[in-house]
Short mmCIF file of C-alpha atoms in Angstrom, two decimals:
data_model
loop_
_atom_site.label_atom_id
_atom_site.label_comp_id
_atom_site.label_asym_id
_atom_site.label_seq_id
_atom_site.Cartn_x
_atom_site.Cartn_y
_atom_site.Cartn_z
CA MET A 1479 22.11 6.02 3.81
CA SER A 1480 22.53 7.70 7.23
CA ASP A 1481 21.65 11.27 7.86
CA VAL A 1482 25.25 12.21 8.44
CA GLU A 1483 26.39 10.81 5.04
CA LYS A 1484 23.52 12.60 3.40
CA ALA A 1485 24.74 15.94 5.07
CA ALA A 1486 28.35 15.27 4.08
CA LEU A 1487 27.56 14.76 0.32
CA LEU A 1488 24.95 17.89 0.28
CA CYS A 1489 27.13 20.39 2.28
CA SER A 1490 30.04 21.92 0.57
CA ASP A 1491 33.66 21.44 1.89
CA ASP A 1492 35.31 24.65 3.22
CA ASP A 1493 38.65 23.25 1.66
CA ASP A 1494 36.93 23.44 -1.80
CA ASP A 1495 35.72 27.05 -1.30
CA LYS A 1496 39.20 28.13 -0.22
CA ILE A 1497 40.66 26.71 -3.49
CA PHE A 1498 38.18 28.54 -5.65
CA ASP A 1499 38.76 31.66 -3.62
CA LEU A 1500 42.43 31.68 -4.43
CA SER A 1501 41.97 30.97 -7.89
CA LYS A 1502 39.31 34.07 -8.21
CA LYS A 1503 42.26 36.44 -7.43
CA ARG A 1504 43.73 35.54 -11.01
CA SER A 1505 42.36 37.53 -13.90
CA ASP A 1506 42.95 35.16 -16.62
CA PRO A 1507 39.65 34.70 -18.41
CA LYS A 1508 40.28 30.95 -19.35
CA ILE A 1509 40.59 30.14 -15.59
CA ASN A 1510 37.65 32.25 -14.78
CA ARG A 1511 35.63 30.61 -17.51
CA LEU A 1512 36.95 26.93 -16.23
CA GLN A 1513 36.08 27.92 -12.69
CA ASN A 1514 32.40 29.10 -13.50
CA GLN A 1515 32.16 25.59 -15.49
CA VAL A 1516 33.51 23.51 -12.20
CA SER A 1517 30.97 25.73 -10.04
CA ASP A 1518 28.05 24.97 -12.48
CA VAL A 1519 29.10 21.30 -12.27
CA ILE A 1520 29.27 21.14 -8.58
CA ASP A 1521 25.74 22.95 -8.14
CA GLY A 1522 24.32 20.58 -10.76
CA MET A 1523 25.66 17.71 -8.63
CA LYS A 1524 24.46 19.06 -5.29
CA VAL A 1525 20.92 19.35 -6.99
CA ASN A 1526 21.32 15.73 -8.35
CA MET A 1527 22.30 14.52 -4.98
CA GLU A 1528 19.33 16.21 -3.27
CA LYS A 1529 17.00 14.71 -5.86
CA VAL A 1530 18.60 11.21 -5.31
CA VAL A 1531 18.05 11.65 -1.44
CA GLU A 1532 14.65 12.72 -2.01
CA ARG A 1533 13.85 9.87 -4.50
CA GLY A 1534 15.16 7.51 -1.78
CA GLN A 1535 12.83 9.02 0.90
CA ASN A 1536 9.81 8.70 -1.73
CA LEU A 1537 10.80 4.92 -2.47
CA GLU A 1538 11.09 4.30 1.17
CA ALA A 1539 7.61 5.92 1.70
CA LEU A 1540 6.22 3.80 -1.34
CA ASN A 1541 7.70 0.61 0.11
CA GLU A 1542 5.95 1.21 3.56
CA ARG A 1543 2.35 2.15 1.82
CA SER A 1544 2.72 -1.23 -0.40
CA GLU A 1545 3.42 -3.44 2.70
CA ASN A 1546 0.34 -1.66 4.33
CA LEU A 1547 -1.56 -2.48 1.24
CA SER A 1548 -0.41 -5.90 1.31
CA VAL A 1549 -1.32 -6.63 5.03
CA SER A 1550 -4.73 -4.97 4.52
CA GLY A 1551 -5.27 -6.91 1.46
CA ASP A 1552 -4.56 -10.10 3.51
CA LEU A 1553 -6.70 -9.09 6.08
CA PHE A 1554 -9.60 -8.51 3.56
CA SER A 1555 -9.09 -12.04 2.11
CA LYS A 1556 -9.43 -13.50 5.58
CA ARG A 1557 -12.57 -11.54 6.34
CA ALA A 1558 -14.03 -12.34 3.05
CA ARG A 1559 -13.68 -16.15 3.49
CA ASN A 1560 -15.19 -15.78 7.10
CA MET A 1561 -17.97 -13.91 5.59
CA ARG A 1562 -18.59 -16.31 2.91
CA LYS A 1563 -18.68 -19.35 5.43
CA HIS A 1564 -21.20 -17.39 7.45
CA MET A 1565 -23.39 -16.58 4.74
CA TRP A 1566 -23.39 -20.31 3.45
CA LEU A 1567 -24.33 -21.64 7.04
CA ARG A 1568 -27.18 -18.94 7.13
CA THR A 1569 -28.64 -20.09 3.76
CA CYS A 1570 -28.39 -23.60 4.72
CA ARG A 1571 -30.22 -22.76 8.04
CA ALA A 1572 -32.82 -20.96 6.03
CA ARG A 1573 -33.20 -23.70 3.52
CA MET A 1574 -33.41 -26.24 6.37
CA TYR A 1575 -36.24 -24.04 8.20
CA LEU A 1576 -38.07 -23.65 5.08
CA GLY A 1577 -37.88 -27.54 4.33
CA ILE A 1578 -39.12 -28.31 7.93
CA THR A 1579 -42.03 -25.89 7.55
CA LEU A 1580 -43.02 -27.16 4.17
CA GLY A 1581 -42.71 -30.55 5.43
CA SER A 1582 -44.93 -29.98 8.33
CA ILE A 1583 -47.42 -28.18 6.28
CA LEU A 1584 -47.60 -31.25 3.82
CA ILE A 1585 -47.95 -33.65 6.68
CA LEU A 1586 -50.76 -31.72 8.31
CA ILE A 1587 -52.58 -31.69 4.74
CA ILE A 1588 -51.99 -35.21 4.44
CA PHE A 1589 -53.42 -36.03 7.91
CA PHE A 1590 -56.37 -33.79 7.45
CA PHE A 1591 -57.14 -35.50 3.82
CA TYR A 1592 -56.70 -38.97 5.35
CA ARG A 1593 -58.84 -38.28 8.37
CA ALA A 1594 -61.55 -36.53 6.05
CA PHE A 1595 -61.80 -39.45 3.79
CA ASN A 1596 -60.91 -42.47 5.84
CA GLY A 1597 -61.39 -41.34 9.46
CA LYS A 1598 -65.15 -41.14 9.79
#
């Protein structure tokens, strides 16, 4: 809904006010009571229209925040996958270095025992 439409719905028309002013000159209590009821209904409708416009604005803000949250969630998911891959590679490297170190130590121990018992 455009701002012009909102303003047209929320603003009172001068023609309507003139009609009510003409009828106020009469002193018939039934007409006055009906006029008061109509005025109350018009005021209630204006309040309702203001609430509808406010609700529309709130829904637009909520929709924008949900879109931002969706984008943030996608970004978080992508970063989490990259981090998981990075940590997996890091763990594999650490295990490889540990295996090489333990293998080297085992080879040195075997070499020294072999040399100590058979080498002399």
